[in-house]
Short mmCIF file of C-alpha atoms and ligand atoms in Angstrom, two decimals:
data_model
loop_
_atom_site.label_atom_id
_atom_site.label_comp_id
_atom_site.label_asym_id
_atom_site.label_seq_id
_atom_site.Cartn_x
_atom_site.Cartn_y
_atom_site.Cartn_z
CA MET A 1 10.08 -49.84 -27.25
CA SER A 2 8.74 -48.54 -30.39
CA GLN A 3 8.46 -50.16 -33.71
CA LEU A 4 12.17 -49.55 -34.44
CA THR A 5 14.44 -52.56 -34.69
CA PRO A 6 16.26 -52.45 -31.28
CA LEU A 7 20.08 -52.28 -31.50
CA ILE A 8 21.89 -54.00 -28.46
CA ALA A 9 25.38 -52.90 -28.56
CA GLY A 10 28.27 -54.00 -26.48
CA ASN A 11 31.10 -51.76 -25.72
CA TRP A 12 33.88 -53.91 -24.25
CA LYS A 13 36.25 -50.85 -23.55
CA MET A 14 39.74 -51.83 -22.81
CA ASN A 15 38.76 -55.36 -22.01
CA GLY A 16 38.38 -58.99 -23.86
CA ASN A 17 40.87 -61.02 -25.83
CA LYS A 18 40.50 -63.35 -29.07
CA SER A 19 39.05 -66.25 -26.82
CA LEU A 20 36.24 -64.15 -25.77
CA ILE A 21 35.61 -62.94 -29.31
CA SER A 22 35.30 -66.81 -30.51
CA GLU A 23 32.86 -67.45 -27.66
CA PHE A 24 30.73 -64.61 -28.63
CA THR A 25 30.52 -65.34 -32.18
CA GLN A 26 29.65 -69.06 -31.42
CA VAL A 27 27.08 -68.33 -29.03
CA PHE A 28 25.43 -65.51 -31.12
CA ASN A 29 25.23 -67.78 -34.34
CA SER A 30 22.54 -67.43 -37.08
CA GLN A 31 19.94 -69.40 -35.19
CA ALA A 32 20.76 -67.35 -31.69
CA ILE A 33 18.59 -64.37 -32.11
CA ASP A 34 16.44 -62.39 -34.82
CA GLY A 35 14.44 -59.28 -34.97
CA ILE A 36 17.00 -57.06 -33.43
CA ASP A 37 20.54 -55.86 -34.49
CA VAL A 38 23.58 -57.07 -32.24
CA LEU A 39 26.72 -55.26 -32.18
CA ILE A 40 30.08 -55.63 -30.48
CA CYS A 41 32.67 -53.10 -30.10
CA PRO A 42 35.99 -54.56 -29.01
CA PRO A 43 39.22 -53.11 -28.58
CA SER A 44 40.52 -52.01 -32.29
CA VAL A 45 43.33 -54.43 -32.48
CA TYR A 46 40.54 -57.21 -32.08
CA ILE A 47 38.12 -55.69 -34.90
CA GLU A 48 39.48 -57.75 -37.85
CA SER A 49 39.54 -60.91 -35.53
CA LEU A 50 36.02 -60.45 -34.48
CA SER A 51 34.90 -59.55 -38.20
CA GLN A 52 36.85 -62.92 -39.44
CA GLN A 53 35.10 -64.84 -36.68
CA VAL A 54 31.62 -63.62 -37.51
CA ILE A 55 32.21 -65.04 -40.98
CA ASN A 56 33.66 -68.38 -39.76
CA ASN A 57 30.83 -68.85 -37.24
CA ASN A 58 27.92 -67.41 -39.39
CA SER A 59 27.15 -65.18 -36.51
CA VAL A 60 24.56 -62.37 -36.21
CA ILE A 61 26.84 -59.89 -34.65
CA ASN A 62 27.54 -56.75 -36.28
CA VAL A 63 31.27 -55.31 -35.98
CA GLY A 64 31.77 -51.78 -34.63
CA ALA A 65 34.83 -49.59 -33.07
CA GLN A 66 34.79 -47.58 -29.85
CA ASN A 67 36.24 -44.51 -31.58
CA VAL A 68 37.72 -43.03 -34.85
CA SER A 69 39.72 -40.19 -35.83
CA GLU A 70 38.13 -36.96 -37.22
CA GLN A 71 41.19 -37.00 -39.60
CA MET A 72 41.54 -39.06 -42.69
CA SER A 73 45.26 -40.10 -42.41
CA GLY A 74 48.52 -38.83 -41.57
CA ALA A 75 50.84 -38.15 -38.49
CA PHE A 76 48.42 -38.88 -35.76
CA THR A 77 50.24 -41.43 -33.70
CA GLY A 78 47.84 -43.71 -31.99
CA GLU A 79 44.79 -43.08 -33.90
CA ILE A 80 42.58 -44.91 -36.29
CA SER A 81 40.74 -43.69 -39.63
CA VAL A 82 37.41 -44.66 -41.16
CA ASP A 83 39.48 -46.36 -44.17
CA MET A 84 40.83 -48.66 -41.81
CA LEU A 85 37.73 -49.35 -40.09
CA ASN A 86 36.13 -49.98 -43.37
CA GLU A 87 39.08 -52.33 -44.42
CA VAL A 88 38.36 -54.66 -41.38
CA ASN A 89 34.51 -54.32 -41.98
CA ALA A 90 33.36 -52.30 -38.92
CA THR A 91 30.11 -50.86 -39.80
CA PHE A 92 29.49 -48.90 -36.52
CA VAL A 93 31.47 -46.72 -34.53
CA ILE A 94 30.94 -45.32 -30.86
CA VAL A 95 31.58 -41.35 -30.89
CA GLY A 96 31.88 -39.29 -27.78
CA HIS A 97 31.69 -41.85 -25.19
CA SER A 98 31.77 -39.96 -21.90
CA GLU A 99 35.19 -41.77 -21.05
CA ARG A 100 36.39 -40.07 -24.23
CA ARG A 101 35.23 -36.71 -23.27
CA ALA A 102 35.99 -36.75 -19.82
CA ILE A 103 39.72 -38.73 -19.82
CA PHE A 104 40.74 -37.47 -23.22
CA GLY A 105 39.11 -33.94 -23.58
CA GLU A 106 36.91 -34.57 -26.57
CA THR A 107 34.56 -31.61 -26.98
CA PRO A 108 31.03 -31.55 -28.61
CA GLU A 109 32.53 -29.99 -31.84
CA LEU A 110 35.40 -32.77 -32.08
CA VAL A 111 32.83 -35.37 -31.57
CA ALA A 112 30.64 -33.84 -34.08
CA GLU A 113 33.63 -34.04 -36.68
CA LYS A 114 33.97 -37.78 -35.76
CA TYR A 115 30.28 -38.34 -36.34
CA LYS A 116 30.34 -36.67 -39.70
CA MET A 117 33.61 -38.75 -40.73
CA ALA A 118 32.19 -41.84 -39.87
CA LEU A 119 28.65 -41.09 -41.53
CA ASP A 120 30.51 -39.62 -44.65
CA ASN A 121 32.30 -42.92 -45.04
CA ASN A 122 29.41 -45.40 -44.59
CA ILE A 123 30.01 -46.48 -40.92
CA THR A 124 27.08 -45.71 -38.66
CA PRO A 125 28.07 -43.52 -35.80
CA ILE A 126 26.46 -44.06 -32.43
CA LEU A 127 26.58 -40.50 -30.68
CA CYS A 128 26.96 -40.89 -26.99
CA SER A 129 25.77 -38.11 -24.71
CA GLY A 130 24.68 -37.84 -20.86
CA GLU A 131 25.15 -35.56 -17.83
CA THR A 132 27.22 -36.02 -14.79
CA ASP A 133 26.06 -36.21 -11.25
CA GLN A 134 26.64 -32.73 -10.62
CA GLU A 135 24.98 -31.63 -14.01
CA ARG A 136 21.80 -33.57 -13.11
CA GLU A 137 21.79 -31.86 -9.61
CA ASP A 138 22.18 -28.53 -11.32
CA ASP A 139 19.19 -29.32 -13.50
CA LYS A 140 21.41 -29.26 -16.70
CA THR A 141 20.77 -32.61 -18.16
CA PHE A 142 18.96 -31.57 -21.24
CA ASP A 143 21.34 -28.70 -22.02
CA VAL A 144 24.34 -31.03 -21.94
CA ILE A 145 22.33 -33.26 -24.35
CA ALA A 146 21.18 -30.52 -26.72
CA THR A 147 24.78 -29.11 -26.89
CA ASP A 148 26.10 -32.29 -28.27
CA ILE A 149 23.18 -32.97 -30.57
CA ASP A 150 23.22 -29.46 -31.88
CA ALA A 151 27.14 -29.52 -32.35
CA VAL A 152 26.39 -32.52 -34.94
CA VAL A 153 23.29 -30.47 -36.39
CA ASN A 154 25.40 -27.44 -36.89
CA LEU A 155 28.19 -29.45 -38.61
CA THR A 156 26.44 -31.54 -40.83
CA GLY A 157 22.60 -31.21 -40.65
CA ILE A 158 19.62 -32.98 -38.95
CA GLU A 159 19.58 -35.16 -42.08
CA SER A 160 22.74 -36.89 -40.46
CA PHE A 161 20.23 -38.47 -37.87
CA LYS A 162 18.94 -40.33 -40.50
CA ASN A 163 21.81 -42.76 -40.66
CA GLY A 164 23.14 -42.49 -37.09
CA VAL A 165 22.25 -43.82 -33.59
CA ILE A 166 22.12 -41.89 -30.16
CA ALA A 167 22.80 -43.32 -26.92
CA TYR A 168 21.93 -41.56 -23.75
CA GLU A 169 24.47 -42.38 -21.02
CA PRO A 170 24.26 -40.64 -17.70
CA VAL A 171 27.63 -40.59 -16.54
CA TRP A 172 26.62 -41.13 -12.86
CA ALA A 173 25.22 -44.71 -14.28
CA ILE A 174 28.14 -45.91 -16.01
CA GLY A 175 29.96 -48.45 -14.35
CA THR A 176 28.64 -47.76 -11.01
CA GLY A 177 25.66 -50.53 -11.01
CA LYS A 178 23.29 -47.61 -10.38
CA SER A 179 21.13 -47.77 -13.63
CA ALA A 180 18.93 -44.80 -14.33
CA THR A 181 15.32 -45.86 -13.54
CA PRO A 182 12.95 -46.66 -16.63
CA GLU A 183 11.10 -43.55 -15.85
CA GLN A 184 14.21 -41.18 -15.49
CA ALA A 185 15.71 -42.85 -18.81
CA GLN A 186 12.39 -42.47 -20.77
CA ALA A 187 12.20 -38.91 -19.69
CA VAL A 188 15.64 -37.92 -21.29
CA HIS A 189 14.76 -40.11 -24.52
CA HIS A 190 11.80 -38.09 -24.87
CA PHE A 191 13.54 -35.09 -24.64
CA ILE A 192 16.08 -36.08 -27.27
CA ARG A 193 13.29 -37.20 -29.64
CA SER A 194 11.63 -33.70 -29.11
CA HIS A 195 14.54 -31.84 -29.44
CA LEU A 196 15.23 -33.39 -32.79
CA ALA A 197 11.70 -32.95 -33.76
CA LYS A 198 12.00 -29.25 -33.48
CA TYR A 199 14.57 -29.57 -36.68
CA ASP A 200 12.53 -32.44 -38.28
CA ALA A 201 9.71 -34.46 -37.07
CA GLU A 202 10.26 -37.40 -39.48
CA VAL A 203 13.98 -37.86 -38.58
CA ALA A 204 13.28 -37.64 -34.88
CA GLN A 205 10.74 -40.47 -35.16
CA GLY A 206 13.11 -42.69 -37.09
CA VAL A 207 16.33 -42.52 -35.08
CA ARG A 208 16.99 -45.35 -32.87
CA ILE A 209 17.86 -44.00 -28.95
CA LEU A 210 19.79 -46.43 -26.73
CA TYR A 211 20.00 -46.12 -23.05
CA GLY A 212 23.52 -46.88 -21.47
CA GLY A 213 24.54 -46.93 -18.13
CA SER A 214 24.78 -50.21 -15.75
CA VAL A 215 22.36 -52.12 -17.92
CA ASN A 216 22.40 -55.70 -17.05
CA GLU A 217 20.22 -58.99 -17.36
CA LYS A 218 17.88 -57.81 -14.68
CA ASN A 219 17.09 -54.42 -15.38
CA ALA A 220 17.09 -54.65 -19.19
CA ALA A 221 13.47 -55.59 -19.79
CA GLU A 222 11.81 -52.91 -17.74
CA LEU A 223 14.01 -50.29 -19.51
CA PHE A 224 12.74 -51.83 -22.97
CA LYS A 225 9.08 -51.33 -22.12
CA GLN A 226 9.63 -47.59 -22.31
CA ASN A 227 8.41 -46.08 -25.54
CA ASP A 228 11.32 -43.97 -26.52
CA ILE A 229 13.85 -46.68 -25.63
CA ASN A 230 15.23 -48.44 -28.68
CA GLY A 231 17.85 -50.86 -27.35
CA ALA A 232 21.03 -50.60 -24.94
CA LEU A 233 24.64 -49.43 -25.28
CA VAL A 234 26.21 -52.18 -22.52
CA GLY A 235 29.37 -52.17 -20.88
CA GLY A 236 30.42 -54.53 -18.15
CA ALA A 237 27.45 -56.89 -18.82
CA SER A 238 28.45 -57.11 -22.66
CA LEU A 239 31.42 -59.09 -21.42
CA VAL A 240 29.77 -62.08 -20.43
CA SER A 241 27.90 -64.03 -23.07
CA ASP A 242 24.96 -65.36 -21.28
CA LYS A 243 24.18 -61.89 -19.63
CA PHE A 244 24.52 -60.25 -22.96
CA MET A 245 22.14 -62.98 -24.37
CA THR A 246 19.72 -62.48 -21.70
CA ILE A 247 19.83 -58.85 -22.62
CA CYS A 248 19.26 -59.14 -26.33
CA GLN A 249 16.30 -62.01 -25.61
CA ASN A 250 14.68 -59.23 -23.46
CA ALA A 251 14.89 -56.57 -26.56
CA GLN A 252 13.44 -59.64 -28.57
CA SER A 253 10.65 -60.03 -26.27
CA SER A 254 9.70 -56.34 -26.13
CA LEU A 255 8.91 -56.52 -29.77
P1 LIG B 301 28.15 -50.14 -18.06
O1 LIG B 301 28.91 -49.01 -19.31
O2 LIG B 301 27.18 -51.01 -18.98
O3 LIG B 301 29.49 -50.97 -17.67
O4 LIG B 301 27.80 -49.15 -17.20
C1 LIG B 301 28.30 -48.49 -20.30
C2 LIG B 301 28.88 -47.64 -21.35
O5 LIG B 301 29.83 -47.11 -20.86
O6 LIG B 301 28.82 -47.66 -22.46
#
């Protein structure tokens, strides 16, 4: 892990409840961990509760959302706007998670619009990108990732990665228990940084690149030893406070 502050982000997906939020904010109190950024992205109905519990328990947890609309407001049933996220004190948002791309048909262009909408409204976007099994077999991993990054660059410029985060999440590793090896992940993270450097070397050096896909309390330490891995986006293991804490402590020890 390089000198960038590690970010350990939990993506609860459609899981969790208010009591889990209380547990996390108590476990991650102000003494719990320092030197890294900890983030939880619960289902959107719980964001306000998380924000409130963070204050009540003097917790170090940052609050994020799993998705945001590319529209400001209006007749978009079921969607959530950046103003709403700001009002409940969400400071991060995941955009383009592979489940959103695969199940909800989000395209690289739409994800880029969401990325821009978040950034323009002072919410840090976490751009997810990764290849399927088939794409890896067809040697298309780098193409898939370059397409997702270029969609953002084309819409809003390379500078937009100064205040954003990227998460490499191979689809074949998500929820499967089969994480990428540290070497496999590092190779893709290195590609991402080199690709950004073609536009702007300084921006490329400054962007945090998280790895996601079956990260757990056993494999995290090895992943964090890699040069271009600046943290993790954690699904399943982010629902269990002691596992998530161990992952955070591993990130802290890697500093
Ligand atoms: P997982 O999910 O850790 O359960 O594989 C990661 C993600 O989808 O962000």
